[in-house]
XYZ file of C-alpha atoms in Angstrom:
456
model
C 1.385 19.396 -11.658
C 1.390 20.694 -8.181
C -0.644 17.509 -6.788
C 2.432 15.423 -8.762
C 5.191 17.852 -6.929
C 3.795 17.461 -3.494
C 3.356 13.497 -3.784
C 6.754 13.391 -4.893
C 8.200 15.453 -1.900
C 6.349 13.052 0.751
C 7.744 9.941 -1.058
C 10.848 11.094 -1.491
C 10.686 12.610 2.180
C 9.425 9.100 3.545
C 11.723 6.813 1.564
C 14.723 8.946 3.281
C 14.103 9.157 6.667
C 13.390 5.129 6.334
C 16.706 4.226 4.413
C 18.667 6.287 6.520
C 17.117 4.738 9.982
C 17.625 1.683 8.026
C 21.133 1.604 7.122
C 21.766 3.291 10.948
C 20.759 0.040 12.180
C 23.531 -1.822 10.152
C 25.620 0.873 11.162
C 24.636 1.054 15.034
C 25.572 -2.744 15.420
C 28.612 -2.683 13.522
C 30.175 0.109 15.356
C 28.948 -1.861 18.772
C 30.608 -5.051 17.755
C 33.796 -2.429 15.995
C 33.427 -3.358 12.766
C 34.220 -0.279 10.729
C 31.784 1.401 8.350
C 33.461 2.414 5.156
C 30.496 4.284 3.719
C 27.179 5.429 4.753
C 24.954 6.790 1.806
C 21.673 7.990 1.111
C 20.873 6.644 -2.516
C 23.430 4.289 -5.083
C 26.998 6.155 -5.976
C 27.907 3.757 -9.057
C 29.168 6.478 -10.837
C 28.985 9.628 -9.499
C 27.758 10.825 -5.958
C 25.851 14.666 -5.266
C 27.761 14.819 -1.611
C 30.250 13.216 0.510
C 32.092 14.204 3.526
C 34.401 12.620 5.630
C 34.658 13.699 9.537
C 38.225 14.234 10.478
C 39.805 11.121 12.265
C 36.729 8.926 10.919
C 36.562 5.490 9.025
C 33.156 6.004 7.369
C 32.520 8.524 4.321
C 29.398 10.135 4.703
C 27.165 11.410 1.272
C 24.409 11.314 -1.129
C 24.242 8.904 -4.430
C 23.413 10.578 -7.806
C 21.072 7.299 -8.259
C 17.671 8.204 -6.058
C 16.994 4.764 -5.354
C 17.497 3.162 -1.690
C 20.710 3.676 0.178
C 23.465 1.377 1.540
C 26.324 0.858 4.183
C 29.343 -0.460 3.268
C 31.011 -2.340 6.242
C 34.609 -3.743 5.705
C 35.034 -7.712 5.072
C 31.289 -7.949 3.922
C 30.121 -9.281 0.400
C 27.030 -6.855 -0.302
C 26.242 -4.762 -3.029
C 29.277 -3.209 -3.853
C 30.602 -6.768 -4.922
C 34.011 -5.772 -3.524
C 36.185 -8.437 -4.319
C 40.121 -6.971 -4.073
C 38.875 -6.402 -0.231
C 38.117 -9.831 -0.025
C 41.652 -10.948 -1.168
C 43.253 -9.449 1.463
C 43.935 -11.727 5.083
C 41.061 -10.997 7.578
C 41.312 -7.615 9.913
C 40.116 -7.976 13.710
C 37.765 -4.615 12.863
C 36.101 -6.600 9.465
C 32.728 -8.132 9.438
C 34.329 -11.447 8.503
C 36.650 -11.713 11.359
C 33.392 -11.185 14.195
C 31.496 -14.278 15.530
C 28.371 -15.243 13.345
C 25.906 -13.606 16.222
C 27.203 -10.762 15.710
C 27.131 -11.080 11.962
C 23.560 -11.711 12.082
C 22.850 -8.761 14.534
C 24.336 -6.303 12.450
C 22.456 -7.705 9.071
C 19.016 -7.671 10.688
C 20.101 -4.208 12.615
C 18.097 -2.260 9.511
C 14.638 -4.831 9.642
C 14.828 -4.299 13.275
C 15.090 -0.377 13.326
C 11.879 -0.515 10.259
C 9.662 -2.661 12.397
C 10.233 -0.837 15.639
C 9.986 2.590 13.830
C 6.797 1.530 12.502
C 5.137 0.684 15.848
C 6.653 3.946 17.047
C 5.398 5.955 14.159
C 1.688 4.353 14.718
C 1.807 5.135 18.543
C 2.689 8.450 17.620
C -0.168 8.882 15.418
C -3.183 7.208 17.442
C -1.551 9.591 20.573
C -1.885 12.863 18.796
C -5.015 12.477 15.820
C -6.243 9.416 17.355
C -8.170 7.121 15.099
C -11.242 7.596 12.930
C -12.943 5.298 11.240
C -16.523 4.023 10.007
C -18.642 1.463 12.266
C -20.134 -1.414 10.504
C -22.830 -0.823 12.759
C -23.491 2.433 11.736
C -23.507 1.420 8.347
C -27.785 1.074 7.818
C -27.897 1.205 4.100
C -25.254 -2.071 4.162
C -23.076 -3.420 0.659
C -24.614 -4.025 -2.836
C -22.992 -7.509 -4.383
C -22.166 -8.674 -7.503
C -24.152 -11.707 -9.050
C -21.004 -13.976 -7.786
C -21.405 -13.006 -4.500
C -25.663 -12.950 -4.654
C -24.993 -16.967 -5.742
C -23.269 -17.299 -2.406
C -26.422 -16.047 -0.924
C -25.596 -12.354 -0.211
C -27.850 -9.623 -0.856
C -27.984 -5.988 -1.755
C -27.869 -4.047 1.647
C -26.363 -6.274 3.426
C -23.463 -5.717 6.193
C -20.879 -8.082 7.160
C -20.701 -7.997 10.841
C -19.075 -10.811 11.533
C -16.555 -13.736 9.321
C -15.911 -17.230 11.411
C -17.499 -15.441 14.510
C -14.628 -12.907 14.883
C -16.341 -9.373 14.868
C -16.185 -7.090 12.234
C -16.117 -3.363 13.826
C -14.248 -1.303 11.262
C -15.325 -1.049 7.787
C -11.917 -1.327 5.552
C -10.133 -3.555 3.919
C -9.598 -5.905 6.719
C -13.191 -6.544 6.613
C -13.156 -7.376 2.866
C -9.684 -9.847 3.937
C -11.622 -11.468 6.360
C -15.483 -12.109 3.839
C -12.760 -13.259 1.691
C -11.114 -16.169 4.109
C -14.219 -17.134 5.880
C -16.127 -19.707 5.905
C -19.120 -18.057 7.534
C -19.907 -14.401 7.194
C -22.718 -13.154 9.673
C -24.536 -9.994 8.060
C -27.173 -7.752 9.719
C -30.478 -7.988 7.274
C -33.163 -6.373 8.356
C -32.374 -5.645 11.866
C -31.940 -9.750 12.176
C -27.898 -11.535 12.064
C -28.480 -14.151 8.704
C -25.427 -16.323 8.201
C -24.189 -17.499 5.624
C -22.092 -20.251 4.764
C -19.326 -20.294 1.828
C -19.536 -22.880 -0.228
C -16.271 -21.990 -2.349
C -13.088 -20.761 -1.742
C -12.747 -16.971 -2.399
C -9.813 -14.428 -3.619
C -9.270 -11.070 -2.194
C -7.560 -9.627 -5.624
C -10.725 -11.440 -7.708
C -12.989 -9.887 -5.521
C -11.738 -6.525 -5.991
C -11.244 -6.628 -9.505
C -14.560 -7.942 -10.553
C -16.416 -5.729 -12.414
C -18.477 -4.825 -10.691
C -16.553 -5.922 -7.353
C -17.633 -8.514 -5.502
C -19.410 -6.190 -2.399
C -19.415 -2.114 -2.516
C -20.786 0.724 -0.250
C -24.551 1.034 -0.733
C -24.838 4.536 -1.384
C -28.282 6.298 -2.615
C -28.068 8.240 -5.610
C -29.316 11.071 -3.371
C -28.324 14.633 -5.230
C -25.834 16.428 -2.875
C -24.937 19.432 -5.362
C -25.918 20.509 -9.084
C -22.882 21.941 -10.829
C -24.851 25.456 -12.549
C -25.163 25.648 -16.316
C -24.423 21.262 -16.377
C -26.224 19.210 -17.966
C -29.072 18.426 -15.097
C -29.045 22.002 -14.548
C -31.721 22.957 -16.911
C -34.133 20.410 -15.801
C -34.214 21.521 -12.083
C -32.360 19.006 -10.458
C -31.561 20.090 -7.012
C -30.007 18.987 -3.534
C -32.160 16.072 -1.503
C -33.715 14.988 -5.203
C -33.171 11.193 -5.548
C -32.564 9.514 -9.193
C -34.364 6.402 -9.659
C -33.511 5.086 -12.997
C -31.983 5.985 -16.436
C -33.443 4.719 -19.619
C -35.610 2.624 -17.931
C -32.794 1.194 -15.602
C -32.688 0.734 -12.022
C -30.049 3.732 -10.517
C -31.326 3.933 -7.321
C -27.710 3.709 -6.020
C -24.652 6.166 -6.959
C -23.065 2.452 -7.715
C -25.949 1.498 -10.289
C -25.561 5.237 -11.654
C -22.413 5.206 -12.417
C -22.352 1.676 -13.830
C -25.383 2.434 -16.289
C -23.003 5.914 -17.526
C -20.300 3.680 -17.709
C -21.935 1.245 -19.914
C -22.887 4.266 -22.319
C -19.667 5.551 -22.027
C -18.101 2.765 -23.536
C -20.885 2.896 -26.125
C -19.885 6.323 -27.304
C -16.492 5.585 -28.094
C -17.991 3.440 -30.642
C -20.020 5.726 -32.303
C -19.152 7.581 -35.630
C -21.551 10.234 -36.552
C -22.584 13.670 -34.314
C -26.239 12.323 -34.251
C -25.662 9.026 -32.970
C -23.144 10.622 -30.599
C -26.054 12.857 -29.015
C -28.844 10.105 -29.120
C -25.790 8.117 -26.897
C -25.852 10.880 -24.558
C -29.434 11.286 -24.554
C -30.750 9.755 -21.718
C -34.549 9.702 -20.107
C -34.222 10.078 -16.175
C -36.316 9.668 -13.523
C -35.852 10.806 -10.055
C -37.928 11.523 -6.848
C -38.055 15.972 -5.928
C -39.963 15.753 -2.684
C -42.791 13.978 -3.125
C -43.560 13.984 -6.676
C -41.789 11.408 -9.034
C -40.278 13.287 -12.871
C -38.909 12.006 -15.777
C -37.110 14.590 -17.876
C -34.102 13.953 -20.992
C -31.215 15.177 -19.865
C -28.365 15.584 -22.513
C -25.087 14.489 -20.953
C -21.656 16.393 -21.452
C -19.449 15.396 -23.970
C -17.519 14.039 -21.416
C -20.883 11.537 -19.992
C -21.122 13.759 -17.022
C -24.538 14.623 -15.445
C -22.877 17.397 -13.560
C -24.098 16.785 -10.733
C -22.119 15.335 -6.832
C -23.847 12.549 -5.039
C -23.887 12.020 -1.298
C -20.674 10.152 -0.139
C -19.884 7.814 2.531
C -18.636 10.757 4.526
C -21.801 12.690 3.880
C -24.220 9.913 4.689
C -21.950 8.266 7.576
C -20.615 10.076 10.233
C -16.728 8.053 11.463
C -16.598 7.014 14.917
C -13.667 8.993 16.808
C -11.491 7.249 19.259
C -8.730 9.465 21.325
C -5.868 7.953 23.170
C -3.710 9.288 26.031
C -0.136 8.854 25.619
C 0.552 5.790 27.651
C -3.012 3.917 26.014
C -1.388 4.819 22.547
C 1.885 2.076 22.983
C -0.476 -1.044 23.023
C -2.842 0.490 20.452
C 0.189 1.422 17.712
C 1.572 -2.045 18.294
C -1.983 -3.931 17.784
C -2.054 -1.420 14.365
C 1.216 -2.173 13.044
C 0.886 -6.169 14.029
C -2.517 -6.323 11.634
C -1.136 -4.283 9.018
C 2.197 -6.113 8.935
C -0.361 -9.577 9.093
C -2.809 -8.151 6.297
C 0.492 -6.985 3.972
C 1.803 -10.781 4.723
C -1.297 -12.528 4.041
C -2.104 -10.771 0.754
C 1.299 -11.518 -0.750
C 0.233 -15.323 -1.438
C -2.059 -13.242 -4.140
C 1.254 -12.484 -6.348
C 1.583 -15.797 -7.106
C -1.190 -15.711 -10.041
C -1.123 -13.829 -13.207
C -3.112 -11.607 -11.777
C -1.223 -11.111 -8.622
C 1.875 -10.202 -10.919
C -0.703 -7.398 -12.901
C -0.828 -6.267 -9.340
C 2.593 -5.142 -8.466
C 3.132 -1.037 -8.412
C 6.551 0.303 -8.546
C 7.561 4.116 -7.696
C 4.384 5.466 -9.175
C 1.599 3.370 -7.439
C 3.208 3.790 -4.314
C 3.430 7.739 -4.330
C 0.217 7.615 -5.511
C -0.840 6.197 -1.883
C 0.304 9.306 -0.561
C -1.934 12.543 0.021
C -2.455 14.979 -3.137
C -2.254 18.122 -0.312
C 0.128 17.999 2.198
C -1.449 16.256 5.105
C 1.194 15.037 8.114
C -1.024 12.513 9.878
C -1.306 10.783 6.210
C 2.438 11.401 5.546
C 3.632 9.291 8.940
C 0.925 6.503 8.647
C 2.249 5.985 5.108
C 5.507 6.247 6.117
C 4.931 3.725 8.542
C 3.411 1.119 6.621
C 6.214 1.703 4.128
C 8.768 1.005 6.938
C 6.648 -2.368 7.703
C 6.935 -2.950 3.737
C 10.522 -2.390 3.618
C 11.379 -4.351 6.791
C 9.351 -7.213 5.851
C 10.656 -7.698 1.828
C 14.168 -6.944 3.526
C 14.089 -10.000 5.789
C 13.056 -12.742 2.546
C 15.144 -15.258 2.087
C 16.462 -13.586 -1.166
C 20.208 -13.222 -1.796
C 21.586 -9.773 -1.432
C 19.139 -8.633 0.869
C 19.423 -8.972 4.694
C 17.289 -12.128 4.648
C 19.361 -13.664 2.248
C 22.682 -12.574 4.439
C 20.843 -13.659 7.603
C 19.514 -17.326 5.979
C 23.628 -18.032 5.358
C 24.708 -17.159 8.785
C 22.215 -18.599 10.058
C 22.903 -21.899 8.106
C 26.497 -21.340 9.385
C 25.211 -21.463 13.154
C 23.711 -24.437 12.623
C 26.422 -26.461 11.048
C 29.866 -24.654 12.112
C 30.419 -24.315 8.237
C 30.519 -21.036 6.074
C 29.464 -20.864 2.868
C 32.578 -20.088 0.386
C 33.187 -16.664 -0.888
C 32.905 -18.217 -4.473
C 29.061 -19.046 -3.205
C 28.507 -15.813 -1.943
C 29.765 -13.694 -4.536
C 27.412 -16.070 -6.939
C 24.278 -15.783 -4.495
C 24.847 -11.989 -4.187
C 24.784 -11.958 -7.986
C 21.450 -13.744 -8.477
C 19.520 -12.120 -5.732
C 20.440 -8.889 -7.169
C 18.964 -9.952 -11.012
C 15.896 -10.944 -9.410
C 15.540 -7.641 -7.339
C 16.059 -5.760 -10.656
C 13.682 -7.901 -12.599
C 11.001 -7.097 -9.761
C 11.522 -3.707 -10.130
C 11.377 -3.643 -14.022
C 8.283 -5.633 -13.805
C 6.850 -3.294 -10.915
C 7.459 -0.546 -12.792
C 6.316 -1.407 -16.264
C 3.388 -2.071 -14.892
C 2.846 1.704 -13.596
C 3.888 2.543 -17.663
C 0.953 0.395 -18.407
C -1.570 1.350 -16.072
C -0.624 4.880 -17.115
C -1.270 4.662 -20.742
C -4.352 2.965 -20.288
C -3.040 -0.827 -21.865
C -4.002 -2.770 -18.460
């Protein structure tokens, strides 16, 4: 419960600082071009609002939505959300949106995308300036990637490590690296000390790759005993820190991925199983593993729950990151270069929701406080914040109808030709785009439900 309460303070934390810097860029250019601001809220007001206040002498109302979802500003002579027709009706006012040249129009629509992006960079800087950056080396990386058999057909194999895809260098193990195996034509791996390309002779998918089961490339990790939990089920055996498991039931587990694979295999075995004796000869299991020099094979009764009891040696534990510092003016260019790839790798991996899969894919409020820390961590708080700000600038400036994009794509339209669209056409288009945003968000979130309850 607490890990749930402290996730849902940072989201809840980050999605308000980022709607209100947001809607202050509508607001900054609409006051600049005097065009007034009727309302300025945190969260939707459709029916009842938590606060409002309203300055003495001042056009704009100032509060908090009983809704927790987004924000808005309402400028005067603007068809947005608030579908405010009887506004409309009335003749055009020097100080309304309507009445300002379409440059200004499209200034104060994109004001929000503009204030996300640049507080993103900003928010990066800030973060490579005062934790720098950490990260593992591919280089570093000795024990290399096991493969799946899809990926051993390509002509990958088991300790391999990408170091290179099209001859761009591969430095940083994450998930750029697995974007970039996935796009390239030629991946260049160290194998045995030597660089061994090889050459893709199909066309690969990120999101396939990932889901495969087992994925198409993981972290080669020996199944090298870190800690025994006392009183579990290796406990009685002996099985102790530095001992190495070699197989189960007969099968290679050399690897923590192979171990846990084989458990999961049995796992899903058990659940078939009827009777308390089959149940036990399921969770019955002959291992051998390496203690020093001397190579044992002892049964080993797993928990009810198929746990060995036991903690393997992570990536952390067998890796040690390389650290990079920066000084304050070296930490501009670096926090732009970060938010430019992330914004590129969140562009190029939305082609992926175009499949069935793609659309299994989406998260709505859950998956993305999930992404957050379970303890309260503020370097992880403002890099998620900022790649939610690069998220939220980046949907906001589609080509979709009642979002900035949308507003931007019509003025835009009117530049061109000298013609605006009618308010008939607008009022229609503000409709649809906001039926399509809902539908995305049902969708998005049903899909949390169903990941939750186990059904996909």
């Amino acid at each position: 419960m607490e890990t749930f309460l402290i996730r849902l303070l940072e989201f809840m934390l980050a999605i308000s600082i980022l709607v209100v810097l947001h809607e202050g860029g509508h607001f900054f250019f609409a006051k600049l071009f005097k065009v007034r601001v009727e309302k300025f809220y945190l969260f939707f007001d459709p029916l009842f609002h938590l606060f409002e206040i309203k300055p003495k002498n001042s056009e704009t109302a100032y509060g908090i939505g009983g809704i927790p979802l987004g924000g808005y500003c309402k400028i005067a002579g603007m068809i947005d959300e608030s579908f405010d027709k009887e506004q409309m009706k009335q003749p055009a006012q020097p100080w309304e949106y309507r009445s300002k040249p379409a440059w200004q129009r499209l200034l104060i629509i994109i004001g929000g995308v503009l204030v996300n992006f640049i507080l993103a960079l900003i928010l990066y800087a800030m973060v490579l300036f005062v934790w720098g950056d950490s990260y593992l080396s591919t280089k570093d990386m000795t024990q290399g990637m096991e493969y799946n058999d899809t990926a051993k057909q390509l002509g990958f194999m088991d300790g391999d490590m990408p170091i290179k895809a099209d001859g761009k260098t591969l430095d940083k193990f994450d998930v750029d690296l697995y974007r970039a195996v996935a796009d390239a034509q030629t991946v260049t791996v160290m194998r045995g000390g030597k660089e061994v390309d090889i050459n893709i002779s199909k066309k690969m998918d990120l999101l396939e790759m990932m889901k495969d089961v087992p994925p198409f490339m993981r972290v080669c990790i020996p199944a090298k005993i870190d800690s025994v939990i006392p009183d579990g089920a290796v406990a009685a055996i002996g099985l102790k820190k530095g001992d190495c498991i070699k197989s189960i039931n007969g099968e290679d587990a050399t690897t923590y991925n192979k171990v846990s694979d084989i458990i999961g295999v049995l796992t899903d075995k058990l659940s078939t199983v009827t009777t308390p004796a089959d149940s036990l000869a399921c969770r019955t299991i002959a291992l051998t593993y390496v203690s020093g020099d001397v190579t044992k094979t002892d049964t080993v009764v797993l928990s009810k729950e198929m746990r060995m009891d036991v903690f393997f040696l992570s990536t952390a534990g067998l890796y040690k990151p390389t650290e990079v510092k920066y000084g304050f003016f070296e930490s501009i260019p670096a926090g732009i270069e970060y938010g430019w790839n992330t914004l590129a790798g969140y562009v190029g991996d939305l082609r992926y929701i175009f499949s069935s899969e793609g659309v299994k894919s989406l998260g709505g409020f859950g998956t993305i406080g999930s992404l957050f820390p379970p303890a309260w961590d503020w370097m992880m708080f403002w890099k998620m914040t900022a790649f939610l700000s690069i998220i939220l600038a980046f949907m906001n400036i589609l080509p979709i109808p009642a979002l900035d994009g949308g507003h931007a794509l019509f003025l835009i339209y009117e530049m061109i030709t000298g013609r605006q669209p009618s308010e008939k056409f607008m009022v229609a288009a503000e409709y649809v785009g906001f039926i399509i945003l809902i539908l995305l968000l049902i969708v998005a979130n049903l899909n949390d439900i169903l990941r939750y309850i186990g059904v996909m």
